[in-house]
């Protein structure tokens, strides 16, 4: 039998004794932890008190200075020693108190802590690993995804801090741009002919120049395109500065004048003068004049040539042939010739100004006011279209959307928005204007095509546009009488060089979609046949190794309705003569392969045009 520490408790078994020892040690460790973890343990006067036990959030101590045999117990919070400080001030005010050596204890605790740390030191983990290299395409995709999904402004990518951040992303190809440019240059070197476009625009008080290149894929007979320049254009937009920039861009990709068939730009005077002053024909004519001289030797001062200014040597820069953008030209016709005629014509001046003013008021109200938008929803289930200044088609679409609404609904909306109501004369004018300009908008959409608009599309489009516009002159009121003739006259004036162009005619008749179906006059058909026959005779008569695959073109309802050709007089009942999309390679092959059924080359050309 063993006498325990708590009274006369008898330990009848070894298990009970082990349980007693375990509980006692646990209590002792808990008390030590509570003592060392409290504010009391770090107090400079704690040596005047003896720790007894822990009670909830407080600790119980007894004062060593009290002389009584059984000193009373004092309670204080774990996080505060204010009660103990009050006890010393009130009960032991005459006793000189000394602070304990905190430095020695601090050093002892540090030694104990370092000893324990050395024993239980955690193994250091290594997080170093090789950086994951991203493809430059993946970086660009992630940046674009960040800007689009988080709806960030596009100027985010121009921020110096953002550029610095992206530059720190490890990639496995630092020369990605060089590689892409080299691949594009290799592709362009393999092409026999290409065409280019150029444009200059301004944004945020900065000017930029963009150049694109286009070619026909020899394997799939489809259009291909690529952007070869998008750079800052500093200084004034003079023709000589434009010439220098274009020549520099073309030379970087090896685009010589023999390879570039044409460069398409807008009708800006700077572009027009640049190509007019730096054409290859001008240099050839000068060389011919020199040859026609009297044969005497002429001496040139070498010093004057080397020190000459750039203005005197601008003729050394040569640019490819220039074509004006057909879509931009049609925009000019709608904005200049048509508008000028409507404003100057006495019958249409007043009604045109009043009708367009009321339409502008409706567009402004409906686009800037939520109340006006709610009023529009009550009248019509479709929103009004707000036109864009740089796109004339948007004006037509905006006028057409208004004319789709009944006049009573328009005036009801105007009354709610406190706008002057539209009268019958103004409504009738808008109806006739949209009817006359509808073929114009369809033609403009066709010529703005991205993938299926070839140079051969221009001639048939203009011919059909003029024919459909002239048909609209019957049944017009005095307000719009004469407008179709003005449009046709403007087209003939602005496209005079294109209508009589040999290249444009050959491009149109060699396009399987059109051939000669768009030509109405028999004399002109014979003339185009003669041009095609002459051109085919001049080609190299090499037997094609294999027929090229047919590249299908997407169907378009508006385009098919626009090109609704009548059956020509010489068309036969043979299905091959009906309008159909054929393999142009097989058509071209019939010109050069021997055929016992065709005696003359002219018959082969006729068969080609009828396939």
Coordinates of C-alpha atoms in Angstrom, one line a residue:
X1 CA 0.0 0.0 0.0
X2 CA 1.2 3.4 -0.9
X3 CA 0.1 6.7 0.6
X4 CA -0.7 9.2 -2.2
X5 CA -0.2 12.9 -2.3
X6 CA -3.9 13.8 -1.9
X7 CA -4.8 12.7 1.6
X8 CA -4.7 9.0 2.4
X9 CA -5.7 7.7 -1.0
X10 CA -4.6 4.1 -1.3
X11 CA -3.2 2.9 -4.5
X12 CA -4.4 -0.7 -4.8
X13 CA -2.9 -1.4 -8.1
X14 CA 0.0 -0.4 -10.4
X15 CA -2.4 0.9 -13.1
X16 CA -4.0 3.4 -10.7
X17 CA -0.6 4.6 -9.6
X18 CA 0.4 5.2 -13.3
X19 CA -2.8 7.1 -13.9
X20 CA -2.1 9.3 -10.8
X21 CA 1.5 10.1 -12.0
X22 CA 0.2 10.9 -15.5
X23 CA -2.5 13.3 -14.2
X24 CA 0.0 15.0 -11.9
X25 CA 2.6 15.5 -14.6
X26 CA 0.0 16.8 -17.0
X27 CA -1.2 19.3 -14.4
X28 CA 2.3 20.4 -13.6
X29 CA 3.2 20.9 -17.3
X30 CA -0.1 22.8 -17.8
X31 CA 0.8 25.1 -14.9
X32 CA 4.3 25.7 -16.2
X33 CA 2.9 26.5 -19.7
X34 CA 0.4 28.9 -18.2
X35 CA 3.0 30.5 -16.0
X36 CA 5.5 31.1 -18.8
X37 CA 2.9 32.1 -21.4
X38 CA 1.3 34.8 -19.3
X39 CA 2.1 38.4 -18.8
X40 CA 2.9 37.6 -15.2
X41 CA 5.9 35.5 -16.2
X42 CA 7.5 38.4 -18.0
X43 CA 6.7 41.0 -15.3
X44 CA 9.8 42.5 -13.6
X45 CA 8.3 42.1 -10.1
X46 CA 7.0 38.6 -10.5
X47 CA 9.7 37.2 -8.1
X48 CA 7.7 38.7 -5.2
X49 CA 4.8 36.4 -5.9
X50 CA 4.5 32.6 -6.1
X51 CA 2.4 31.0 -8.9
X52 CA -0.3 28.7 -7.5
X53 CA -2.6 27.6 -10.3
X54 CA -4.7 28.7 -13.2
X55 CA -8.4 29.5 -13.0
X56 CA -10.2 30.0 -16.3
X57 CA -8.7 33.2 -17.8
X58 CA -6.9 34.2 -14.6
X59 CA -4.0 33.0 -12.6
X60 CA -3.8 32.6 -8.8
X61 CA -0.7 33.7 -7.0
X62 CA 0.4 34.5 -3.3
X63 CA 2.6 37.3 -2.1
X64 CA 6.0 36.4 -0.7
X65 CA 6.2 39.7 1.2
X66 CA 3.1 39.2 3.3
X67 CA 4.1 38.3 6.9
X68 CA 1.0 36.3 7.8
X69 CA 1.2 32.6 8.1
X70 CA -1.5 32.0 5.6
X71 CA -1.2 34.8 3.0
X72 CA -4.3 35.4 1.0
X73 CA -4.5 34.4 -2.6
X74 CA -4.4 37.0 -5.3
X75 CA -6.0 36.8 -8.7
X76 CA -4.9 38.6 -11.8
X77 CA -5.6 38.3 -15.5
X78 CA -3.2 36.3 -17.8
X79 CA -2.8 39.4 -19.9
X80 CA -2.4 42.0 -17.1
X81 CA -0.6 42.5 -13.8
X82 CA -2.5 45.6 -12.6
X83 CA -4.1 43.8 -9.6
X84 CA -0.7 42.7 -8.4
X85 CA 0.8 46.2 -8.9
X86 CA -2.0 47.7 -6.8
X87 CA -1.3 45.1 -4.0
X88 CA 2.4 46.1 -3.9
X89 CA 1.6 49.8 -3.9
X90 CA -1.1 49.5 -1.1
X91 CA 0.4 46.8 1.2
X92 CA 4.1 47.2 0.7
X93 CA 4.5 50.9 0.0
X94 CA 7.4 51.1 2.5
X95 CA 9.3 48.2 1.0
X96 CA 12.0 49.0 -1.4
X97 CA 11.3 46.9 -4.5
X98 CA 14.0 45.8 -6.9
X99 CA 13.5 44.6 -10.4
X100 CA 14.7 41.2 -11.3
X101 CA 17.6 40.7 -13.7
X102 CA 15.6 40.5 -16.9
X103 CA 18.7 40.4 -19.1
X104 CA 20.0 37.2 -17.5
X105 CA 16.6 35.5 -17.8
X106 CA 16.3 36.7 -21.4
X107 CA 19.7 35.2 -22.2
X108 CA 18.7 32.0 -20.4
X109 CA 15.5 31.8 -22.4
X110 CA 17.4 32.5 -25.6
X111 CA 19.8 29.7 -24.8
X112 CA 17.0 27.3 -24.0
X113 CA 15.2 28.3 -27.2
X114 CA 18.3 27.8 -29.3
X115 CA 19.0 24.5 -27.7
X116 CA 15.5 23.3 -28.3
X117 CA 15.6 24.7 -31.9
X118 CA 18.8 22.8 -32.6
X119 CA 17.2 19.6 -31.4
X120 CA 13.9 20.0 -33.3
X121 CA 15.1 22.0 -36.3
X122 CA 12.7 21.5 -39.2
X123 CA 14.3 20.4 -42.5
X124 CA 14.4 23.3 -45.0
X125 CA 12.3 22.8 -48.0
X126 CA 13.6 23.7 -51.4
X127 CA 11.1 25.4 -53.7
X128 CA 13.6 26.1 -56.5
X129 CA 12.6 24.6 -59.9
X130 CA 13.3 25.4 -63.5
X131 CA 11.1 28.2 -64.9
X132 CA 8.3 27.1 -67.2
X133 CA 8.9 28.6 -70.7
X134 CA 5.9 29.8 -72.6
X135 CA 5.4 30.2 -76.3
X136 CA 5.1 33.8 -77.4
X137 CA 1.8 33.0 -79.0
X138 CA 0.6 31.7 -75.6
X139 CA 1.7 35.0 -73.9
X140 CA -0.2 37.0 -76.5
X141 CA -3.2 34.9 -76.1
X142 CA -3.2 35.2 -72.3
X143 CA -2.8 39.0 -72.6
X144 CA -5.7 39.3 -75.0
X145 CA -7.8 37.1 -72.8
X146 CA -7.0 39.2 -69.8
X147 CA -8.0 42.5 -71.7
X148 CA -11.2 41.1 -73.1
X149 CA -12.6 39.1 -70.2
X150 CA -11.8 41.7 -67.6
X151 CA -13.0 44.5 -70.0
X152 CA -9.7 46.4 -69.6
X153 CA -9.1 49.4 -71.8
X154 CA -6.9 48.8 -74.8
X155 CA -4.4 51.3 -73.6
X156 CA -3.5 48.8 -70.8
X157 CA -1.0 47.1 -73.1
X158 CA 0.7 50.4 -73.8
X159 CA 1.4 51.0 -70.1
X160 CA 5.2 50.9 -69.4
X161 CA 4.5 49.0 -66.2
X162 CA 2.5 46.4 -68.1
X163 CA 5.2 46.1 -70.7
X164 CA 7.8 45.6 -68.0
X165 CA 5.6 42.9 -66.4
X166 CA 5.1 41.0 -69.7
X167 CA 8.8 41.2 -70.5
X168 CA 9.6 39.3 -67.3
X169 CA 7.6 36.3 -68.5
X170 CA 10.1 33.6 -69.6
X171 CA 9.6 32.5 -73.2
X172 CA 11.5 30.0 -75.3
X173 CA 11.7 32.1 -78.4
X174 CA 13.0 35.7 -78.0
X175 CA 13.1 36.2 -81.7
X176 CA 9.5 35.2 -82.4
X177 CA 8.8 38.4 -84.4
X178 CA 11.9 37.8 -86.5
X179 CA 10.8 34.2 -87.1
X180 CA 7.3 35.2 -88.1
X181 CA 8.7 37.9 -90.4
X182 CA 11.1 35.5 -92.0
X183 CA 8.3 32.9 -92.6
X184 CA 6.1 35.6 -94.2
X185 CA 9.0 36.8 -96.4
X186 CA 9.6 33.2 -97.5
X187 CA 6.0 32.8 -98.4
X188 CA 6.0 36.1 -100.4
X189 CA 9.1 35.1 -102.2
X190 CA 7.3 32.0 -103.5
X191 CA 4.5 34.1 -105.0
X192 CA 4.7 35.3 -108.6
X193 CA 2.4 38.3 -108.1
X194 CA 0.9 40.0 -105.1
X195 CA -1.2 43.2 -104.4
X196 CA -0.9 45.6 -101.5
X197 CA -3.0 48.2 -99.7
X198 CA -1.8 51.2 -97.7
X199 CA -3.6 53.6 -95.4
X200 CA -2.7 56.4 -92.9
X201 CA -4.9 57.3 -90.0
X202 CA -4.7 59.2 -86.8
X203 CA -5.6 58.2 -83.2
X204 CA -4.8 60.1 -79.9
X205 CA -3.0 62.8 -81.8
X206 CA -0.7 60.2 -83.4
X207 CA -0.4 59.2 -87.0
X208 CA 0.0 55.6 -88.1
X209 CA 0.6 53.8 -91.4
X210 CA -0.6 50.3 -92.2
X211 CA 0.3 48.1 -95.2
X212 CA -1.2 44.8 -96.1
X213 CA -0.3 42.3 -98.8
X214 CA -2.7 39.9 -100.6
X215 CA -2.1 36.9 -103.0
X216 CA -3.9 33.9 -104.4
X217 CA -2.9 30.5 -103.0
X218 CA -1.8 28.4 -106.0
X219 CA -2.9 25.1 -104.4
X220 CA -6.4 26.0 -103.1
X221 CA -7.2 29.1 -105.3
X222 CA -8.2 31.1 -102.3
X223 CA -7.2 34.6 -101.2
X224 CA -4.5 35.0 -98.6
X225 CA -3.5 38.1 -96.7
X226 CA -1.0 39.4 -94.2
X227 CA -0.2 42.7 -92.5
X228 CA 3.4 43.7 -93.2
X229 CA 3.5 47.1 -91.5
X230 CA 1.7 49.0 -88.7
X231 CA 4.0 51.8 -87.6
X232 CA 4.1 55.4 -86.4
X233 CA 4.1 57.9 -89.2
X234 CA 5.9 61.0 -87.9
X235 CA 5.8 64.4 -89.5
X236 CA 3.6 65.9 -92.2
X237 CA 1.7 63.6 -94.6
X238 CA 3.5 64.8 -97.7
X239 CA 3.7 62.7 -100.8
X240 CA 7.5 62.4 -100.7
X241 CA 7.4 61.1 -97.0
X242 CA 4.7 58.6 -98.0
X243 CA 6.9 57.4 -100.9
X244 CA 9.9 56.9 -98.7
X245 CA 7.9 54.9 -96.1
X246 CA 6.3 52.7 -98.7
X247 CA 9.5 51.9 -100.5
X248 CA 11.2 51.0 -97.3
X249 CA 8.4 48.7 -96.3
X250 CA 8.3 47.0 -99.7
X251 CA 12.0 46.5 -99.8
X252 CA 12.0 44.8 -96.4
X253 CA 9.9 42.0 -97.8
X254 CA 11.4 41.9 -101.3
X255 CA 8.2 43.3 -103.0
X256 CA 9.6 44.7 -106.2
X257 CA 7.5 46.5 -108.8
X258 CA 7.6 43.4 -111.0
X259 CA 5.9 41.4 -108.3
X260 CA 3.4 44.0 -107.0
X261 CA 0.6 44.3 -109.5
X262 CA -1.0 47.3 -107.7
X263 CA -1.3 49.2 -104.5
X264 CA -4.8 50.2 -103.4
X265 CA -5.2 53.3 -101.3
X266 CA -8.0 55.8 -100.6
X267 CA -8.6 59.0 -102.7
X268 CA -6.4 61.2 -100.5
X269 CA -4.4 63.8 -102.4
X270 CA -1.2 62.8 -100.7
X271 CA -1.5 59.2 -101.8
X272 CA -2.6 60.1 -105.3
X273 CA 0.3 62.5 -105.8
X274 CA 2.9 60.1 -104.3
X275 CA 2.0 57.4 -106.9
X276 CA 1.6 60.0 -109.7
X277 CA 5.1 61.4 -109.1
X278 CA 6.9 58.1 -108.7
X279 CA 5.6 55.8 -111.4
X280 CA 7.9 53.5 -113.4
X281 CA 6.4 54.8 -116.7
X282 CA 7.8 58.2 -116.0
X283 CA 11.3 56.9 -115.8
X284 CA 10.9 54.8 -118.9
X285 CA 9.7 57.8 -120.9
X286 CA 12.7 59.8 -119.7
X287 CA 15.0 57.0 -120.9
X288 CA 13.3 57.0 -124.3
X289 CA 13.9 60.7 -124.6
X290 CA 17.6 60.3 -123.9
X291 CA 17.9 57.6 -126.5
X292 CA 16.3 59.8 -129.1
X293 CA 19.0 62.4 -128.7
X294 CA 21.7 63.2 -131.2
X295 CA 24.1 60.6 -129.8
X296 CA 26.6 63.0 -128.4
X297 CA 28.2 62.2 -125.1
X298 CA 27.1 64.3 -122.1
X299 CA 29.2 64.9 -119.0
X300 CA 27.6 65.1 -115.5
X301 CA 29.2 66.7 -112.5
X302 CA 29.7 63.9 -109.9
X303 CA 29.9 66.4 -107.0
X304 CA 26.5 67.9 -107.8
X305 CA 24.9 64.4 -108.0
X306 CA 26.3 63.3 -104.6
X307 CA 25.4 66.5 -102.8
X308 CA 21.9 66.9 -104.3
X309 CA 19.0 67.1 -102.0
X310 CA 16.3 64.4 -101.6
X311 CA 13.8 66.7 -103.4
X312 CA 15.9 66.6 -106.5
X313 CA 16.3 62.8 -106.3
X314 CA 12.7 61.9 -105.6
X315 CA 12.5 60.4 -109.1
X316 CA 14.8 57.5 -108.0
X317 CA 11.9 56.1 -105.8
X318 CA 9.6 53.9 -107.8
X319 CA 6.2 52.7 -106.7
X320 CA 3.9 50.1 -108.2
X321 CA 0.8 50.9 -110.1
X322 CA -1.9 52.7 -108.1
X323 CA -5.6 51.9 -107.8
X324 CA -8.0 53.9 -105.8
X325 CA -10.2 52.0 -103.4
X326 CA -13.6 51.4 -105.1
X327 CA -15.5 51.3 -101.8
X328 CA -14.0 54.7 -100.7
X329 CA -14.9 56.1 -104.1
X330 CA -18.5 55.0 -103.8
X331 CA -18.6 56.6 -100.3
X332 CA -17.4 59.9 -101.9
X333 CA -20.2 59.7 -104.5
X334 CA -22.8 59.3 -101.8
X335 CA -21.4 62.0 -99.5
X336 CA -20.5 64.5 -102.2
X337 CA -22.3 64.2 -105.6
X338 CA -25.6 62.9 -104.1
X339 CA -25.7 65.3 -101.2
X340 CA -24.6 68.3 -103.3
X341 CA -27.4 67.6 -105.8
X342 CA -30.0 67.2 -103.0
X343 CA -29.0 70.5 -101.5
X344 CA -28.8 72.4 -104.7
X345 CA -32.0 71.1 -106.3
X346 CA -34.9 73.5 -105.5
X347 CA -37.4 70.6 -105.3
X348 CA -35.4 68.6 -102.8
X349 CA -33.5 71.2 -100.8
X350 CA -36.0 72.1 -98.2
X351 CA -37.5 68.6 -97.7
X352 CA -34.0 67.0 -97.5
X353 CA -32.8 69.4 -94.8
X354 CA -35.9 69.1 -92.7
X355 CA -36.2 65.3 -93.0
X356 CA -32.6 64.7 -92.1
X357 CA -32.8 67.2 -89.2
X358 CA -35.8 65.3 -87.7
X359 CA -34.1 62.0 -88.2
X360 CA -30.9 63.3 -86.4
X361 CA -33.1 64.5 -83.5
X362 CA -34.6 61.0 -83.2
X363 CA -31.1 59.4 -83.3
X364 CA -29.8 61.7 -80.6
X365 CA -32.7 61.3 -78.3
X366 CA -32.9 57.5 -78.6
X367 CA -29.2 57.0 -78.1
X368 CA -28.7 59.4 -75.1
X369 CA -31.9 59.1 -73.1
X370 CA -33.2 56.1 -71.3
X371 CA -36.7 57.6 -71.2
X372 CA -36.6 58.0 -75.0
X373 CA -35.5 54.4 -75.4
X374 CA -38.4 53.2 -73.3
X375 CA -40.8 55.3 -75.4
X376 CA -39.3 53.7 -78.6
X377 CA -39.9 50.2 -77.1
X378 CA -43.6 51.1 -76.8
X379 CA -43.8 52.1 -80.4
X380 CA -41.5 49.6 -82.1
X381 CA -39.8 46.4 -81.2
X382 CA -36.6 47.4 -82.9
X383 CA -34.1 50.1 -81.9
X384 CA -33.0 52.9 -84.1
X385 CA -29.6 52.7 -85.8
X386 CA -27.3 55.6 -85.1
X387 CA -25.1 56.3 -88.2
X388 CA -21.3 56.4 -88.3
X389 CA -19.7 59.4 -90.1
X390 CA -17.0 57.3 -91.8
X391 CA -19.5 54.7 -93.2
X392 CA -22.2 55.9 -95.6
X393 CA -24.0 52.6 -95.5
X394 CA -24.8 53.3 -91.8
X395 CA -26.7 56.4 -92.9
X396 CA -28.8 54.4 -95.3
X397 CA -29.5 51.7 -92.7
X398 CA -30.5 54.4 -90.3
X399 CA -32.9 56.0 -92.8
X400 CA -34.3 52.6 -93.8
X401 CA -35.0 51.7 -90.2
X402 CA -37.1 54.8 -89.7
X403 CA -39.0 54.3 -93.0
X404 CA -39.9 50.7 -91.8
X405 CA -42.1 52.3 -89.1
X406 CA -45.5 53.7 -90.0
X407 CA -45.8 57.5 -90.1
X408 CA -48.3 57.5 -87.3
X409 CA -45.9 55.6 -85.0
X410 CA -43.1 58.0 -85.9
X411 CA -45.2 61.0 -85.1
X412 CA -46.4 59.5 -81.8
X413 CA -42.8 58.9 -80.8
X414 CA -41.8 62.5 -81.8
X415 CA -44.7 63.8 -79.7
X416 CA -43.5 61.9 -76.6
X417 CA -39.9 63.1 -77.2
X418 CA -41.0 66.7 -77.9
X419 CA -39.6 66.7 -81.4
X420 CA -41.3 68.2 -84.5
X421 CA -43.5 65.6 -86.2
X422 CA -42.7 64.4 -89.7
X423 CA -45.1 65.3 -92.5
X424 CA -46.2 63.2 -95.4
X425 CA -43.8 64.9 -97.9
X426 CA -40.7 64.3 -95.7
X427 CA -41.7 60.6 -95.2
X428 CA -42.3 60.1 -98.9
X429 CA -38.9 61.7 -99.6
X430 CA -37.1 59.2 -97.3
X431 CA -39.0 56.3 -98.9
X432 CA -37.9 57.3 -102.4
X433 CA -34.3 58.1 -101.3
X434 CA -33.9 54.6 -99.7
X435 CA -35.4 52.9 -102.8
X436 CA -33.0 54.7 -105.1
X437 CA -29.9 54.1 -102.9
X438 CA -30.6 50.4 -102.1
X439 CA -28.6 49.0 -105.1
X440 CA -25.8 51.4 -104.2
X441 CA -25.6 50.0 -100.7
X442 CA -25.6 46.4 -102.0
X443 CA -22.8 47.2 -104.4
X444 CA -20.8 48.9 -101.6
X445 CA -21.1 45.8 -99.4
X446 CA -19.9 43.6 -102.2
X447 CA -16.9 45.7 -102.9
X448 CA -16.1 45.7 -99.2
X449 CA -15.9 41.9 -99.2
X450 CA -13.1 40.3 -97.3
X451 CA -12.5 37.0 -99.0
X452 CA -14.6 36.7 -102.2
X453 CA -14.1 40.2 -103.7
X454 CA -11.5 40.0 -106.5
X455 CA -10.5 42.7 -109.0
X456 CA -12.7 41.0 -111.5
X457 CA -15.7 41.8 -109.3
X458 CA -15.4 45.5 -109.9
X459 CA -16.5 45.8 -113.5
X460 CA -19.7 43.7 -113.3
X461 CA -20.6 45.4 -110.0
X462 CA -20.4 48.8 -111.5
X463 CA -22.3 47.8 -114.6
X464 CA -25.2 46.2 -112.7
X465 CA -25.3 49.1 -110.3
X466 CA -25.7 51.6 -113.0
X467 CA -28.4 49.5 -114.7
X468 CA -30.4 49.0 -111.5
X469 CA -30.1 52.6 -110.6
X470 CA -31.4 53.8 -114.0
X471 CA -34.4 51.5 -113.6
X472 CA -35.5 53.4 -110.5
X473 CA -36.0 56.7 -112.4
X474 CA -39.5 55.7 -113.4
X475 CA -42.3 56.6 -111.0
X476 CA -40.3 59.2 -108.9
X477 CA -41.8 62.4 -107.6
X478 CA -40.4 65.9 -108.3
X479 CA -38.3 65.7 -105.2
X480 CA -36.0 62.9 -106.5
X481 CA -36.4 63.1 -110.2
X482 CA -32.9 63.2 -111.7
X483 CA -31.1 61.6 -108.8
X484 CA -30.5 58.2 -110.6
X485 CA -28.9 60.0 -113.5
X486 CA -26.7 62.0 -111.1
X487 CA -25.5 58.7 -109.5
X488 CA -24.7 57.0 -112.8
X489 CA -22.9 60.1 -114.1
X490 CA -20.8 60.3 -111.0
X491 CA -19.9 56.6 -111.3
X492 CA -18.8 57.0 -115.0
X493 CA -16.7 60.1 -114.0
X494 CA -14.9 58.7 -111.0
X495 CA -14.4 55.2 -112.5
X496 CA -13.6 56.4 -116.1
X497 CA -10.2 54.8 -116.1
X498 CA -11.5 51.5 -114.6
X499 CA -14.4 51.1 -117.0
X500 CA -12.1 51.3 -120.0
X501 CA -9.2 49.4 -118.4
X502 CA -8.1 46.3 -120.3
X503 CA -6.9 44.6 -117.1
X504 CA -10.3 45.2 -115.4
X505 CA -12.2 43.7 -118.4
X506 CA -9.9 40.6 -118.6
X507 CA -10.1 40.1 -114.8
X508 CA -13.9 40.2 -115.0
X509 CA -14.4 37.8 -118.0
X510 CA -11.8 35.4 -116.6
X511 CA -13.6 35.1 -113.3
X512 CA -15.9 32.0 -113.6
X513 CA -18.7 33.7 -111.7
X514 CA -19.2 36.4 -114.3
X515 CA -17.5 35.7 -117.7
X516 CA -19.5 37.6 -120.3
X517 CA -23.0 37.4 -118.6
X518 CA -22.7 41.0 -117.3
X519 CA -22.1 42.5 -120.8
X520 CA -25.3 43.6 -122.6
X521 CA -24.0 45.2 -125.8
X522 CA -22.9 42.8 -128.6
X523 CA -20.2 45.1 -129.9
X524 CA -18.6 45.3 -126.4
X525 CA -18.8 41.5 -126.0
X526 CA -16.9 41.0 -129.3
X527 CA -14.3 43.5 -128.2
X528 CA -13.8 41.7 -124.9
X529 CA -13.6 38.4 -126.7
X530 CA -10.8 39.8 -128.9
X531 CA -8.9 41.1 -125.9
X532 CA -9.2 37.7 -124.2
X533 CA -8.1 35.8 -127.3
X534 CA -5.1 38.1 -127.8
X535 CA -4.1 37.7 -124.1
X536 CA -4.4 33.9 -124.2
X537 CA -2.2 33.7 -127.3
X538 CA 0.5 35.6 -125.5
X539 CA 0.6 33.2 -122.6
X540 CA 3.1 30.3 -122.5
X541 CA 1.5 27.2 -123.8
X542 CA 2.6 24.8 -121.2
X543 CA 0.6 21.7 -120.5
X544 CA -0.7 21.8 -116.9
X545 CA 0.5 19.0 -114.7
X546 CA -2.7 18.6 -112.7
X547 CA -6.0 20.3 -112.4
X548 CA -6.2 22.7 -109.5
X549 CA -8.9 22.0 -106.9
X550 CA -12.1 24.1 -107.0
X551 CA -12.4 26.6 -104.2
X552 CA -16.1 27.0 -103.3
X553 CA -17.4 30.5 -102.6
X554 CA -19.9 31.2 -99.9
X555 CA -23.4 32.0 -101.1
X556 CA -24.9 35.3 -100.3
X557 CA -28.6 36.2 -100.8
X558 CA -28.1 39.9 -101.4
X559 CA -25.2 39.3 -103.8
X560 CA -27.1 36.6 -105.8
X561 CA -30.1 38.9 -106.1
X562 CA -27.9 41.8 -107.2
X563 CA -26.2 39.8 -109.9
X564 CA -29.4 38.5 -111.6
X565 CA -28.2 38.3 -115.2
X566 CA -30.5 37.8 -118.1
X567 CA -29.9 34.9 -120.6
X568 CA -27.7 36.2 -123.4
X569 CA -28.8 35.8 -127.0
X570 CA -26.0 33.5 -127.9
X571 CA -26.5 31.2 -125.0
X572 CA -27.5 27.7 -125.9
X573 CA -29.7 25.2 -124.2
X574 CA -26.6 23.2 -123.2
X575 CA -26.3 23.0 -119.4
X576 CA -22.7 23.9 -119.7
X577 CA -23.7 27.4 -121.0
X578 CA -25.9 28.2 -118.1
X579 CA -24.5 30.2 -115.2
X580 CA -22.6 27.7 -113.0
X581 CA -19.5 27.7 -110.9
X582 CA -16.8 25.6 -112.7
X583 CA -13.2 24.7 -112.2
X584 CA -11.3 27.5 -113.8
X585 CA -8.2 25.3 -114.1
X586 CA -10.0 22.9 -116.4
X587 CA -11.3 25.9 -118.4
X588 CA -7.8 27.3 -118.8
X589 CA -6.5 23.8 -119.8
X590 CA -8.9 23.6 -122.7
X591 CA -7.1 26.6 -124.4
X592 CA -3.8 24.8 -124.6
X593 CA -4.4 21.0 -124.7
X594 CA -4.9 19.6 -128.2
X595 CA -8.5 18.8 -129.0
X596 CA -9.7 17.3 -132.3
X597 CA -13.2 18.9 -131.9
X598 CA -11.8 22.4 -131.8
X599 CA -10.2 23.6 -135.0
X600 CA -9.3 27.2 -134.1
X601 CA -8.0 29.0 -131.0
X602 CA -11.0 31.3 -131.2
X603 CA -13.4 28.4 -130.8
X604 CA -11.5 27.4 -127.7
X605 CA -12.0 30.9 -126.2
X606 CA -15.7 30.8 -127.1
X607 CA -16.0 27.5 -125.3
X608 CA -14.2 28.8 -122.3
X609 CA -16.6 31.7 -122.0
X610 CA -19.6 29.4 -122.4
X611 CA -18.6 26.8 -119.8

